[in-house]
Coordinates of C-alpha atoms and ligand atoms in Angstrom, one line a residue:
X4 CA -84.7 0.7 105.3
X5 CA -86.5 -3.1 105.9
X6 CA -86.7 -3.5 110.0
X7 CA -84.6 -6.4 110.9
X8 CA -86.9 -8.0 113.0
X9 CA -90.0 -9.7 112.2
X10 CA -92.9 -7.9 114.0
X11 CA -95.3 -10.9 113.5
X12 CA -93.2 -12.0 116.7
X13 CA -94.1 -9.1 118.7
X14 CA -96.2 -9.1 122.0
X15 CA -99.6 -9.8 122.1
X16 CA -99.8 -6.5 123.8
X17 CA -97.9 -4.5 121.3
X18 CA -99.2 -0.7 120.8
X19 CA -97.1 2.0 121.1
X20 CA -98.2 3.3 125.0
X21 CA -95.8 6.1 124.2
X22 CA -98.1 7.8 121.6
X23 CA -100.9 6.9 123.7
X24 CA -100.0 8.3 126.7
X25 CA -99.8 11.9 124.2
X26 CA -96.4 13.0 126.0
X27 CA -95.5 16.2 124.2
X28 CA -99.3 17.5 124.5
X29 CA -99.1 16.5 128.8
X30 CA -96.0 18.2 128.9
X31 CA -97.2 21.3 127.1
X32 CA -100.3 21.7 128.3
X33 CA -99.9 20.7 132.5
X34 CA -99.5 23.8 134.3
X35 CA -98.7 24.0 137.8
X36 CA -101.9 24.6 140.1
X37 CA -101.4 24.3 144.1
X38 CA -104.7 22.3 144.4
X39 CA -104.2 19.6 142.0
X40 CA -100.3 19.1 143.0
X41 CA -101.2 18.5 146.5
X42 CA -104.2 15.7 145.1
X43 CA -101.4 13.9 143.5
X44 CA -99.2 14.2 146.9
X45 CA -101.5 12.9 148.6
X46 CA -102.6 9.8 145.9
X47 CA -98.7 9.0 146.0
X48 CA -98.6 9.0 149.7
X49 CA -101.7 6.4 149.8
X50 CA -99.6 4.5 147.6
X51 CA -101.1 4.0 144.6
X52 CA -99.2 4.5 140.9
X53 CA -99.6 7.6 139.1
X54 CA -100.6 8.2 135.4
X55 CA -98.3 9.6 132.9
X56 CA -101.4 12.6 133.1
X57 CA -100.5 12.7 137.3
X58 CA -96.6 12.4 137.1
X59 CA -97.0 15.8 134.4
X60 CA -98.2 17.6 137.6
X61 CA -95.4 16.6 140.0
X62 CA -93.6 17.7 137.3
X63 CA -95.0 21.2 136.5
X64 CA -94.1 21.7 140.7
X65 CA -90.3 20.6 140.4
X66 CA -89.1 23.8 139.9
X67 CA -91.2 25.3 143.0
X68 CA -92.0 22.5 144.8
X69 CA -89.3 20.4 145.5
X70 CA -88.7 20.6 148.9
X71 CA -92.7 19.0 149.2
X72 CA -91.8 16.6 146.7
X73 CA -88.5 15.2 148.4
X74 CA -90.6 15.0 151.9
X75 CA -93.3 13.0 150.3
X76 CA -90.9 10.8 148.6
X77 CA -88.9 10.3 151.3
X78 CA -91.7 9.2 153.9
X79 CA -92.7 7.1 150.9
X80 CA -89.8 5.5 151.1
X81 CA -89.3 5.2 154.4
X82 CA -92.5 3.4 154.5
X83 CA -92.8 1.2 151.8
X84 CA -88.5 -0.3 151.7
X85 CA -87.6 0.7 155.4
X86 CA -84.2 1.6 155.8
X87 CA -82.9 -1.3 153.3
X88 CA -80.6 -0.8 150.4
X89 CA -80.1 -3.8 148.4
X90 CA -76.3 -4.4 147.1
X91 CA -75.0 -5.7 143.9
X92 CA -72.2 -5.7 141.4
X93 CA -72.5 -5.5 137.9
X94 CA -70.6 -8.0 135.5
X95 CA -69.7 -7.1 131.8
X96 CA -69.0 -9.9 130.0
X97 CA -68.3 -8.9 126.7
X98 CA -68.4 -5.8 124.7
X99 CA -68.4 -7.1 121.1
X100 CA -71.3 -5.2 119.7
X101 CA -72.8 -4.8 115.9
X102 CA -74.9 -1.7 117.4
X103 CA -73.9 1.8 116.3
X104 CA -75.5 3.7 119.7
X105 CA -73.8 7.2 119.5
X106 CA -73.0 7.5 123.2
X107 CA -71.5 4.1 124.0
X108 CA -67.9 3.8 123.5
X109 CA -68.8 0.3 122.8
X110 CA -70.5 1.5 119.6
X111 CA -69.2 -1.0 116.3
X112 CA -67.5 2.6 114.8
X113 CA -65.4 2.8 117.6
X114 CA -62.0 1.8 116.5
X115 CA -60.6 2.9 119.6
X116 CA -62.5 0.1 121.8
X117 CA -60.3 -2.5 122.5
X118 CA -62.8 -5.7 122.2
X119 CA -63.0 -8.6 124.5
X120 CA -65.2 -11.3 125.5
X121 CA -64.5 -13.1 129.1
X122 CA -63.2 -17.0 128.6
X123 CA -64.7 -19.2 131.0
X124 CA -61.5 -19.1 132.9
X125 CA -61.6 -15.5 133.4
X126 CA -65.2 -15.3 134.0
X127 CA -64.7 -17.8 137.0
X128 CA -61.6 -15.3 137.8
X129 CA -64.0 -12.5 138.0
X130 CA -66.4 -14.1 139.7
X131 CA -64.3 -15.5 142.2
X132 CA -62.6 -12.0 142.3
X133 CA -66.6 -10.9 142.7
X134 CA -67.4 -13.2 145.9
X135 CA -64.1 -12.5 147.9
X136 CA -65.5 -8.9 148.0
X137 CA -68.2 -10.7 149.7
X138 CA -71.0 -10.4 146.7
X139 CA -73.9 -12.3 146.5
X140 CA -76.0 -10.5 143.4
X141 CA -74.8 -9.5 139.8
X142 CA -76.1 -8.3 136.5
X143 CA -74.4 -9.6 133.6
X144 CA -73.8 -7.3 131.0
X145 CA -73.6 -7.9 127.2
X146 CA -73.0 -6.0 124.2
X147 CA -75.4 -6.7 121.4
X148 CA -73.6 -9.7 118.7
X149 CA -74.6 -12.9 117.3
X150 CA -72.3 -14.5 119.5
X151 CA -74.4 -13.7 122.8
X152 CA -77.4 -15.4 121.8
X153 CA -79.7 -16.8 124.3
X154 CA -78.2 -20.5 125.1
X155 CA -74.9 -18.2 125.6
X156 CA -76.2 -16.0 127.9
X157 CA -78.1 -19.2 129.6
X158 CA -74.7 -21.0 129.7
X159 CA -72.9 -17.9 131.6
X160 CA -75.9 -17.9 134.4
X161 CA -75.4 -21.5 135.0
X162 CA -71.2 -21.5 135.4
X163 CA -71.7 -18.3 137.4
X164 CA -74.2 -20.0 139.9
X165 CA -71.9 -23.7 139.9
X166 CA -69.2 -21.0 141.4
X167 CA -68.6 -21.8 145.5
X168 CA -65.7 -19.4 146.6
X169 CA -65.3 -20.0 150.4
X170 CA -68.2 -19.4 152.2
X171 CA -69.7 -17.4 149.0
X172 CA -71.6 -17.9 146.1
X173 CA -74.1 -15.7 143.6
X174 CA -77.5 -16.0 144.7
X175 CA -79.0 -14.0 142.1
X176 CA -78.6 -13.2 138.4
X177 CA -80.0 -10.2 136.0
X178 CA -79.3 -9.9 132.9
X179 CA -79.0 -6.5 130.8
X180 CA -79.1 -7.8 127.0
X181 CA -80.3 -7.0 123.7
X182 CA -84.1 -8.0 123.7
X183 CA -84.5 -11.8 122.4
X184 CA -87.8 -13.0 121.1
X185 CA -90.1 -15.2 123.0
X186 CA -87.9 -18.3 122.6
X187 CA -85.2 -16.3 123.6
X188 CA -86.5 -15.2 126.8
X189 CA -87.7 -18.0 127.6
X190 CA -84.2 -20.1 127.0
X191 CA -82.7 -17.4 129.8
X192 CA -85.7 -17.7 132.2
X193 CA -85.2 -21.4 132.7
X194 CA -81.0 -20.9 133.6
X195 CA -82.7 -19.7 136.8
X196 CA -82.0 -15.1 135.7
X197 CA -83.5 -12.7 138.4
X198 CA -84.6 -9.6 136.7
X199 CA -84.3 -9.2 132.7
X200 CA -83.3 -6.2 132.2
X201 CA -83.2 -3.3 129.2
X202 CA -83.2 0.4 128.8
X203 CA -85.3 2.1 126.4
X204 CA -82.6 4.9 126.5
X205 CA -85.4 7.1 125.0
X206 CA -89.1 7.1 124.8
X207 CA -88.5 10.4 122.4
X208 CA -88.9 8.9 119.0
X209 CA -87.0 11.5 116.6
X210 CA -84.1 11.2 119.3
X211 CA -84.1 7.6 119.4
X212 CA -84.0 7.4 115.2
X213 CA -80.7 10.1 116.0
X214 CA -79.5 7.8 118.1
X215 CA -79.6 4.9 116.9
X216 CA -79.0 4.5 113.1
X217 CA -81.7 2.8 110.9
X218 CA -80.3 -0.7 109.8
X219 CA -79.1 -1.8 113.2
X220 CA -80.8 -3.9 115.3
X221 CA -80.9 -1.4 118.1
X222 CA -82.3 1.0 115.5
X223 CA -86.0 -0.6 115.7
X224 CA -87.6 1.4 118.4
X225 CA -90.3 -1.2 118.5
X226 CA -88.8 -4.3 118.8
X227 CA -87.5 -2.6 122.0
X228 CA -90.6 -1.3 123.4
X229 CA -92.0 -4.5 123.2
X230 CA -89.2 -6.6 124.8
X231 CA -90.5 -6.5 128.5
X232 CA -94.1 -7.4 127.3
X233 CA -91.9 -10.3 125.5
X234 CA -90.6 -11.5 128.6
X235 CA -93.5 -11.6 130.6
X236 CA -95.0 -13.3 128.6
X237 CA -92.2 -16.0 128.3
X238 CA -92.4 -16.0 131.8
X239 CA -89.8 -13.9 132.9
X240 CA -90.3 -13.6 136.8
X241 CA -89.1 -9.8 137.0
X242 CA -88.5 -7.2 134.6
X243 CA -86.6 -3.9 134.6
X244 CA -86.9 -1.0 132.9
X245 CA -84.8 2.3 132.2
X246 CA -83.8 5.3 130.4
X247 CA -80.7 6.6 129.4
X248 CA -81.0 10.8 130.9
X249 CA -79.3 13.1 128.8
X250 CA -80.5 12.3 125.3
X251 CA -83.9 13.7 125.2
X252 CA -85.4 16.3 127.8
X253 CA -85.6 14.5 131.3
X254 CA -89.2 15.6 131.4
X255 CA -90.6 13.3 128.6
X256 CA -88.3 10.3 129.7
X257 CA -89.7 10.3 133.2
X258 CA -93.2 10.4 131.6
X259 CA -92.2 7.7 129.1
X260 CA -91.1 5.3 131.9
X261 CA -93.9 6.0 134.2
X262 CA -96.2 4.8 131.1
X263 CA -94.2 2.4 130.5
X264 CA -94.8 1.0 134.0
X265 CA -98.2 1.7 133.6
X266 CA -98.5 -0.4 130.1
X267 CA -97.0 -3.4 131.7
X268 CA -99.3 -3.4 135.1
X269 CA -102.3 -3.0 132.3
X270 CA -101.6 -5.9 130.3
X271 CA -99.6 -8.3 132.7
X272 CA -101.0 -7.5 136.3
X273 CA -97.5 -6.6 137.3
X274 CA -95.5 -3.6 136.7
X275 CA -91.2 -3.9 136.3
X276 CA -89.7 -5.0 139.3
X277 CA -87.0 -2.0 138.8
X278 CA -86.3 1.0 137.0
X279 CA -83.2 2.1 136.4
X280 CA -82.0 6.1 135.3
X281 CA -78.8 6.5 134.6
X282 CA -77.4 9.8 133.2
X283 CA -74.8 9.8 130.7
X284 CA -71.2 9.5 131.5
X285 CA -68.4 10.8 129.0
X286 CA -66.7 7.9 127.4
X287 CA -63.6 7.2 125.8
X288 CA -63.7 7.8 121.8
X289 CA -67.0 9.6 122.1
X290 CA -68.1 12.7 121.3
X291 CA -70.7 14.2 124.1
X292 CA -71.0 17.7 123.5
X293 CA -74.9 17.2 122.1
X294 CA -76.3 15.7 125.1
X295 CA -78.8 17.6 127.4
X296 CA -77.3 17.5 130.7
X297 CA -78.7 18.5 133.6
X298 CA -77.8 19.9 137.8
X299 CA -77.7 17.1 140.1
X300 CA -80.4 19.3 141.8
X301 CA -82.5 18.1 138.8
X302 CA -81.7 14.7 138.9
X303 CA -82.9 14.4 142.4
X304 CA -86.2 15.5 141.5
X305 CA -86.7 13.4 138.8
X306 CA -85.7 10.0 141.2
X307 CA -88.4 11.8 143.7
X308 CA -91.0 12.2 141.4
X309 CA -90.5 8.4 140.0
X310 CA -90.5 6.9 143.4
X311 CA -93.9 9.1 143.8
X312 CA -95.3 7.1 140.8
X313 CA -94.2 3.8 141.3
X314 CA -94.7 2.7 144.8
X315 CA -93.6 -0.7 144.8
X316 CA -90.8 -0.7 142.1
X317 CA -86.7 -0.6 142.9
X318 CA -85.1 2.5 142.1
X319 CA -81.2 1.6 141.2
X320 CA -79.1 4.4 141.3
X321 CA -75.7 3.1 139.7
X322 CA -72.0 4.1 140.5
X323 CA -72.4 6.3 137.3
X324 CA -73.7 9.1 140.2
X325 CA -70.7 10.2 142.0
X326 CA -70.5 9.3 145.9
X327 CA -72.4 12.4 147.1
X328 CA -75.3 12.4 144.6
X329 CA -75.9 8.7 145.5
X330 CA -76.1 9.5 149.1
X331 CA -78.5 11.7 148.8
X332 CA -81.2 9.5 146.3
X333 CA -81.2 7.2 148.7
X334 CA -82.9 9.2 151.4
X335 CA -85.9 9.5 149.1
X336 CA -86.4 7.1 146.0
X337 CA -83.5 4.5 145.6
X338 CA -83.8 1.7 147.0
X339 CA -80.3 -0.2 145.1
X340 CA -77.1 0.2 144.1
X341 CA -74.2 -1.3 143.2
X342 CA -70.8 -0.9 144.8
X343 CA -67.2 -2.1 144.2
X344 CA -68.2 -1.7 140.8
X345 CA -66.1 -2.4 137.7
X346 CA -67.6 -2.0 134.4
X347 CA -63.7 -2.8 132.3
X348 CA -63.9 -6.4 131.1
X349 CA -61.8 -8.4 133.3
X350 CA -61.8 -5.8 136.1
X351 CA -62.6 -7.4 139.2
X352 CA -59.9 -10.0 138.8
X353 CA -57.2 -7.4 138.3
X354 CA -58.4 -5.1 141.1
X355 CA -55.5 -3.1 141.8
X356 CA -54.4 -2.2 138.7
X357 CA -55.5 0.6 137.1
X358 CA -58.8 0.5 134.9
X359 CA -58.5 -0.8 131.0
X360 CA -60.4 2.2 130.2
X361 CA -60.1 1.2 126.4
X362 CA -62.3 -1.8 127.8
X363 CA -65.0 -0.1 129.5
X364 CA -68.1 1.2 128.4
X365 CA -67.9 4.9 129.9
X366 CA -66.7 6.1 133.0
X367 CA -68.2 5.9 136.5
X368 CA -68.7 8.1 139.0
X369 CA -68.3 6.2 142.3
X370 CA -65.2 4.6 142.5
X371 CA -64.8 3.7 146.4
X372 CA -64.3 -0.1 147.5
X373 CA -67.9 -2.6 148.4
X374 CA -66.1 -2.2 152.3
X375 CA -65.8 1.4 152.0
X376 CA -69.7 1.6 150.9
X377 CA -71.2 -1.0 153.5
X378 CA -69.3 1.3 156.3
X379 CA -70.9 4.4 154.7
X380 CA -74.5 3.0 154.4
X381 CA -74.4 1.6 157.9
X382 CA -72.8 4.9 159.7
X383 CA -75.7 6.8 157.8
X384 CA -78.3 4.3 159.2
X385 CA -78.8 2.2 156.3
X386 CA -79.5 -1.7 156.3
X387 CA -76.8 -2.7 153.6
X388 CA -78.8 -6.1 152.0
X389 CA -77.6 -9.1 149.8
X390 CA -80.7 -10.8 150.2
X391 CA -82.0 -12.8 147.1
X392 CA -85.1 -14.7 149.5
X393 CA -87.9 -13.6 147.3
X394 CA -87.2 -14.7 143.8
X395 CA -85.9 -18.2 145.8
X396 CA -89.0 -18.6 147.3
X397 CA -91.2 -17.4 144.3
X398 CA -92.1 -14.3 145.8
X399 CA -91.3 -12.2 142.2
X400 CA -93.7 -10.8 139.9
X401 CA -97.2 -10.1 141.1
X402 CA -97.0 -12.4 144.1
X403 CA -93.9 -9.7 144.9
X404 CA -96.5 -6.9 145.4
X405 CA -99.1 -8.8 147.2
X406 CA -96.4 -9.4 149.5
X407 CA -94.8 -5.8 149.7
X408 CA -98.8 -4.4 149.5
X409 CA -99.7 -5.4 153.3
X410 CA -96.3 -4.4 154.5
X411 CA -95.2 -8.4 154.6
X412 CA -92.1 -7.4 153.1
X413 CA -91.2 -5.6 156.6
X414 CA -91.8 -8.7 158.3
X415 CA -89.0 -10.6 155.7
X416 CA -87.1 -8.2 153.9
X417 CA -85.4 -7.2 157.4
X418 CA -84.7 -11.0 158.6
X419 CA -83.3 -11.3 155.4
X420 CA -81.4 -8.2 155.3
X421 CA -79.8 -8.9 158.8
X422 CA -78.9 -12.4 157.8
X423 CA -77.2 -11.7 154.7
X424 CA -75.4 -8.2 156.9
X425 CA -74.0 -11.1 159.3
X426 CA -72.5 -12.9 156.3
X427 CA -71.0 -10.2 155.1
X428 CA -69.5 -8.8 158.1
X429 CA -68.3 -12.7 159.7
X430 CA -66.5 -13.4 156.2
X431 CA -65.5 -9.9 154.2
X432 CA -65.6 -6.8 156.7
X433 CA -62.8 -4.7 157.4
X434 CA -62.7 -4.3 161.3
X435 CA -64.1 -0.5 161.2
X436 CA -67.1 -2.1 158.9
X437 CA -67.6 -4.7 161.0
X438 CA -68.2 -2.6 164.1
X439 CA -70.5 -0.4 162.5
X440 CA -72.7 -3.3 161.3
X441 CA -72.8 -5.5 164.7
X442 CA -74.4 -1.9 165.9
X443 CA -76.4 -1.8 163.6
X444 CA -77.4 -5.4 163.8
X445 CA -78.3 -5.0 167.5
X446 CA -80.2 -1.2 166.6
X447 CA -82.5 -3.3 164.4
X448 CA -83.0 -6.2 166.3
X449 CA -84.3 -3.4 169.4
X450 CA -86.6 -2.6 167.0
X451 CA -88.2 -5.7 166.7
X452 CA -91.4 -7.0 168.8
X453 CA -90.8 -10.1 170.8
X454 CA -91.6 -13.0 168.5
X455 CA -90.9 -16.7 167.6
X456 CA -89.3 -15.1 164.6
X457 CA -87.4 -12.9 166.3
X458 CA -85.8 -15.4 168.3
X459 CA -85.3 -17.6 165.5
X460 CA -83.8 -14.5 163.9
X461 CA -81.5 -14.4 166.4
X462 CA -80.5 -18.0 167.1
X463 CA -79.7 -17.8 163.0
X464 CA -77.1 -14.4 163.2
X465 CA -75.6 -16.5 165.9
X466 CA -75.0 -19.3 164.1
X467 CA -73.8 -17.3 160.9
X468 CA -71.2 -15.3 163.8
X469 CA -69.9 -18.6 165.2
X470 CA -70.4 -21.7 162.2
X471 CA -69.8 -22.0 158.6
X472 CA -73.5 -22.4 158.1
X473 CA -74.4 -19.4 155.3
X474 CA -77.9 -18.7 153.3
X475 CA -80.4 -19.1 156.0
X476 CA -83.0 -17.0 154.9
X477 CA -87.2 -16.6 155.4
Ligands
SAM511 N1 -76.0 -3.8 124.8 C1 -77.2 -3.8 125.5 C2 -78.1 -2.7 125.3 O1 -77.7 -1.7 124.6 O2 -79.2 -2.8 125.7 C3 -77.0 -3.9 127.0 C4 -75.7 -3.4 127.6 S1 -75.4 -1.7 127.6 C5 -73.7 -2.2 127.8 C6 -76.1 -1.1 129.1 C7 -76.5 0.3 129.1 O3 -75.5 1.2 129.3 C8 -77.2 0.8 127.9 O4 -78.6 0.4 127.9 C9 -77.1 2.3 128.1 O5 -78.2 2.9 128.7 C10 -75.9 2.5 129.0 N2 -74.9 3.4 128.5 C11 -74.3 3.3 127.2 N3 -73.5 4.3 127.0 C12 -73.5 5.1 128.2 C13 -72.8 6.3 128.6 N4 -72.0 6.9 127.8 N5 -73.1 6.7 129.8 C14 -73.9 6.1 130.7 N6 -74.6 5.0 130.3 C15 -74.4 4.5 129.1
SF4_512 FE1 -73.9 -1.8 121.9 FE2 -75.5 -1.6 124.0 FE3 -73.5 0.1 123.6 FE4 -75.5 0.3 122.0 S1 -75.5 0.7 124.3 S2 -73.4 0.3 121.3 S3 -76.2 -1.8 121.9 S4 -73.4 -2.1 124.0

């Protein structure tokens, strides 16, 4: 079968890491040995990345030692994002789709999927819809067709961010869409996108072939490989990567993202700026019964043992986990989520009516209002944060981990996170929500050392209780 791409346009950086990093033989051959786990605790808790070779270990312990390997992770954690969750709300804008992918109910031989692109009408609508919850960051979300080329894609980002609802509008962008060759990339980096976004689904090559039939776009495994390296070097400012969990054996994913991380820090001084791991959700026309599932006991290790190899990259947990599950990752690895979420096209502007499930890609997990979450996070001791400062001020890519390295990222991720709290709780909170957060507001600002900042800090939540005046951020 001839690939459909033309691999003359592939990165200058394009090996395949994945044979390289020799997966099956680490996997095989890494027993688990006391000494050499507790080295690799101790290299994650200095913060530095782990190899593909270091992340085998943590993973020859999971099954004994994952009490030690939640603890690290957690102080990790603790340490490096604070109490912080950052908030978002994904945004599908169309599912047409000439992909075959056999566990998407978006899939082209899904004659059940009722198909549906988002006029610009209705994607103000759910927009609008999107910013009276009191949103501030989205991913768009597109199937893979002709008709979402790059300029469409660019032209979305721009209507989205021309969108003022009340005292709202979206601050940041990412994009999840079928990789795009340089120009591509490029063409969406200069609408003003946050993160480009795209799962590998699996690093396991005989399973991605299964997966993904030859003759679709989707079905070149290294067209996709090579995307990120692609978009850094079109000068995307932040990258994300993922894998879908369920197809393959977790075990060789987590390694095949870790190397992946690993690859792009190698070539491009900076690895992704998130990794996502979703685990598959049954979907509507599609057949399920093949896929490797695993205990949620499981999944937790394996969101422990990533946030022990990547220090410094965002762990999304989506609402594909149900309630309890994401409560739990975000004691010791994630450091985002999405809530409010609805993934059926058109959904946010008909909240209240029941979900178009013939519209949506597969079913999710955590169904409970962006109120009912904020209230949650904050009663647990969480920092709830819309903040979007660093890519507005630049601080993305590599210039993002010289600022997180030396703990800067305490001094303005918590400003930030306070600020954009206040917003949320002066223009969207339900009065139970907004109690919780004005405590929290005041527990955080205790914690604070006297400062010119700090009182700037506080003359600007004051302002933000008592004005109009929104987006003050450091
Ligand atoms: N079409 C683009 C692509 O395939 O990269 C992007 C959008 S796709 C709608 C977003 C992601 O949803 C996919 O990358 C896949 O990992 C995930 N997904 C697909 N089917 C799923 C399922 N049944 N359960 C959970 N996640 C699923
Ligand atoms: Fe299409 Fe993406 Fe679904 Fe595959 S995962 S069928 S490419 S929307």
């Amino acid at each position: 079968m001839p690939l459909l791409f033309d691999h003359s346009k592939l990165s200058r950086s394009a090996v395949d890491f994945i044979e390289e990093a020799n997966i099956d033989e680490l996997l095989e051959n890494t027993k688990f040995d006391l000494g050499r786990f507790a080295e690799v605790l101790a290299k994650s808790r200095s913060k530095e990345p782990l190899s593909p070779a270091e992340a085998a270990v943590l993973i020859a312990g999971a099954e004994t030692q994952s009490e030690a390997i939640f603890e690290t992770a957690r102080a990790l954690k603790r340490e490096v994002y604070g109490n912080r969750i950052v908030i978002f709300a994904p945004l599908y804008v169309g599912n047409l789709c000439q992909n075959d992918c056999k566990y998407c109910a978006f899939r082209r031989s899904n004659a059940a999927e009722v198909r549906h692109t988002l006029s610009d009408e209705q994607l103000e609508a759910e927009v609008r819809a999107m910013l009276r919850q009191g949103h501030k960051r989205t991913i768009i979300v597109f199937g893979e067709h002709r008709k979402y080329n790059p300029q469409y894609i660019a032209d979305c980002v721009r209507k989205i961010y021309a969108i003022r609802e009340g005292n709202g509008n979206i601050r940041r962008i990412n994009v999840n869409a079928a990789p795009m060759d340089h120009e591509g990339f490029r063409i969406i980096h200069e609408a003003g996108i946050g993160t480009y976004q795209v799962f590998q689904e699996t690093y396991h090559k005989p399973t991605y072939a299964k997966m993904h039939p030859a003759g679709t776009e989707k079905g070149d495994f290294m067209w996709r490989l090579d995307s990120l390296s692609r978009a850094y070097e079109a000068g995307a400012d932040d990258v994300g990567l993922g894998a879908l969990f369920g197809l393959s054996d977790w075990r060789y994913e987590v390694l095949g993202l870790v190397a992946h991380a690993q690859h792009l820090m190698k070539h491009y001084g900076c690895g992704p700026h998130t990794i996502s791991f979703p685990r598959i959700q049954p979907a509507a026309g599609t057949d399920l019964s093949w896929a490797h599932t695993f205990s949620d006991h499981v999944f937790k290790c394996l969101v422990a043992i990533l946030r022990l190899s990547v220090p410094y990259t965002g762990l999304i947990c989506t609402a594909r986990e149900s309630a309890e599950v994401r409560r739990e990752v975000m004691n010791f690895g994630v450091s985002q989520i999405d809530a409010g979420t609805r993934i059926d096209i058109g959904g946010y502007s008909q909240l209240g009516e029941t979900q178009v499930s013939e519209k949506e890609q597969f079913h999710i997990g955590d169904t409970r209002t962006l109120d009912d979450i904020m209230r949650e996070l904050l009663e647990d001791g969480f920092i709830p944060s819309f903040c979007t400062a660093c890519y507005r001020k630049g601080r993305t890519g590599q210039q993002f981990m010289e600022f997180a390295i030396p703990g800067f990222i305490h001094k303005m991720c918590t400003p930030n996170a306070l600020t954009t709290l206040q917003e949320y709780l002066s223009d969207y909170a339900s009065e139970r929500t907004r109690a919780a957060g004005q405590d929290a507001i005041a527990r955080e600002l205790g914690k604070i050392a006297p400062s010119a900042q700090k009182d700037e800090l506080i003359h600007r939540l004051d302002l933000i209780e008592h004005t109009s005046q929104r987006d003050l951020y450091f």
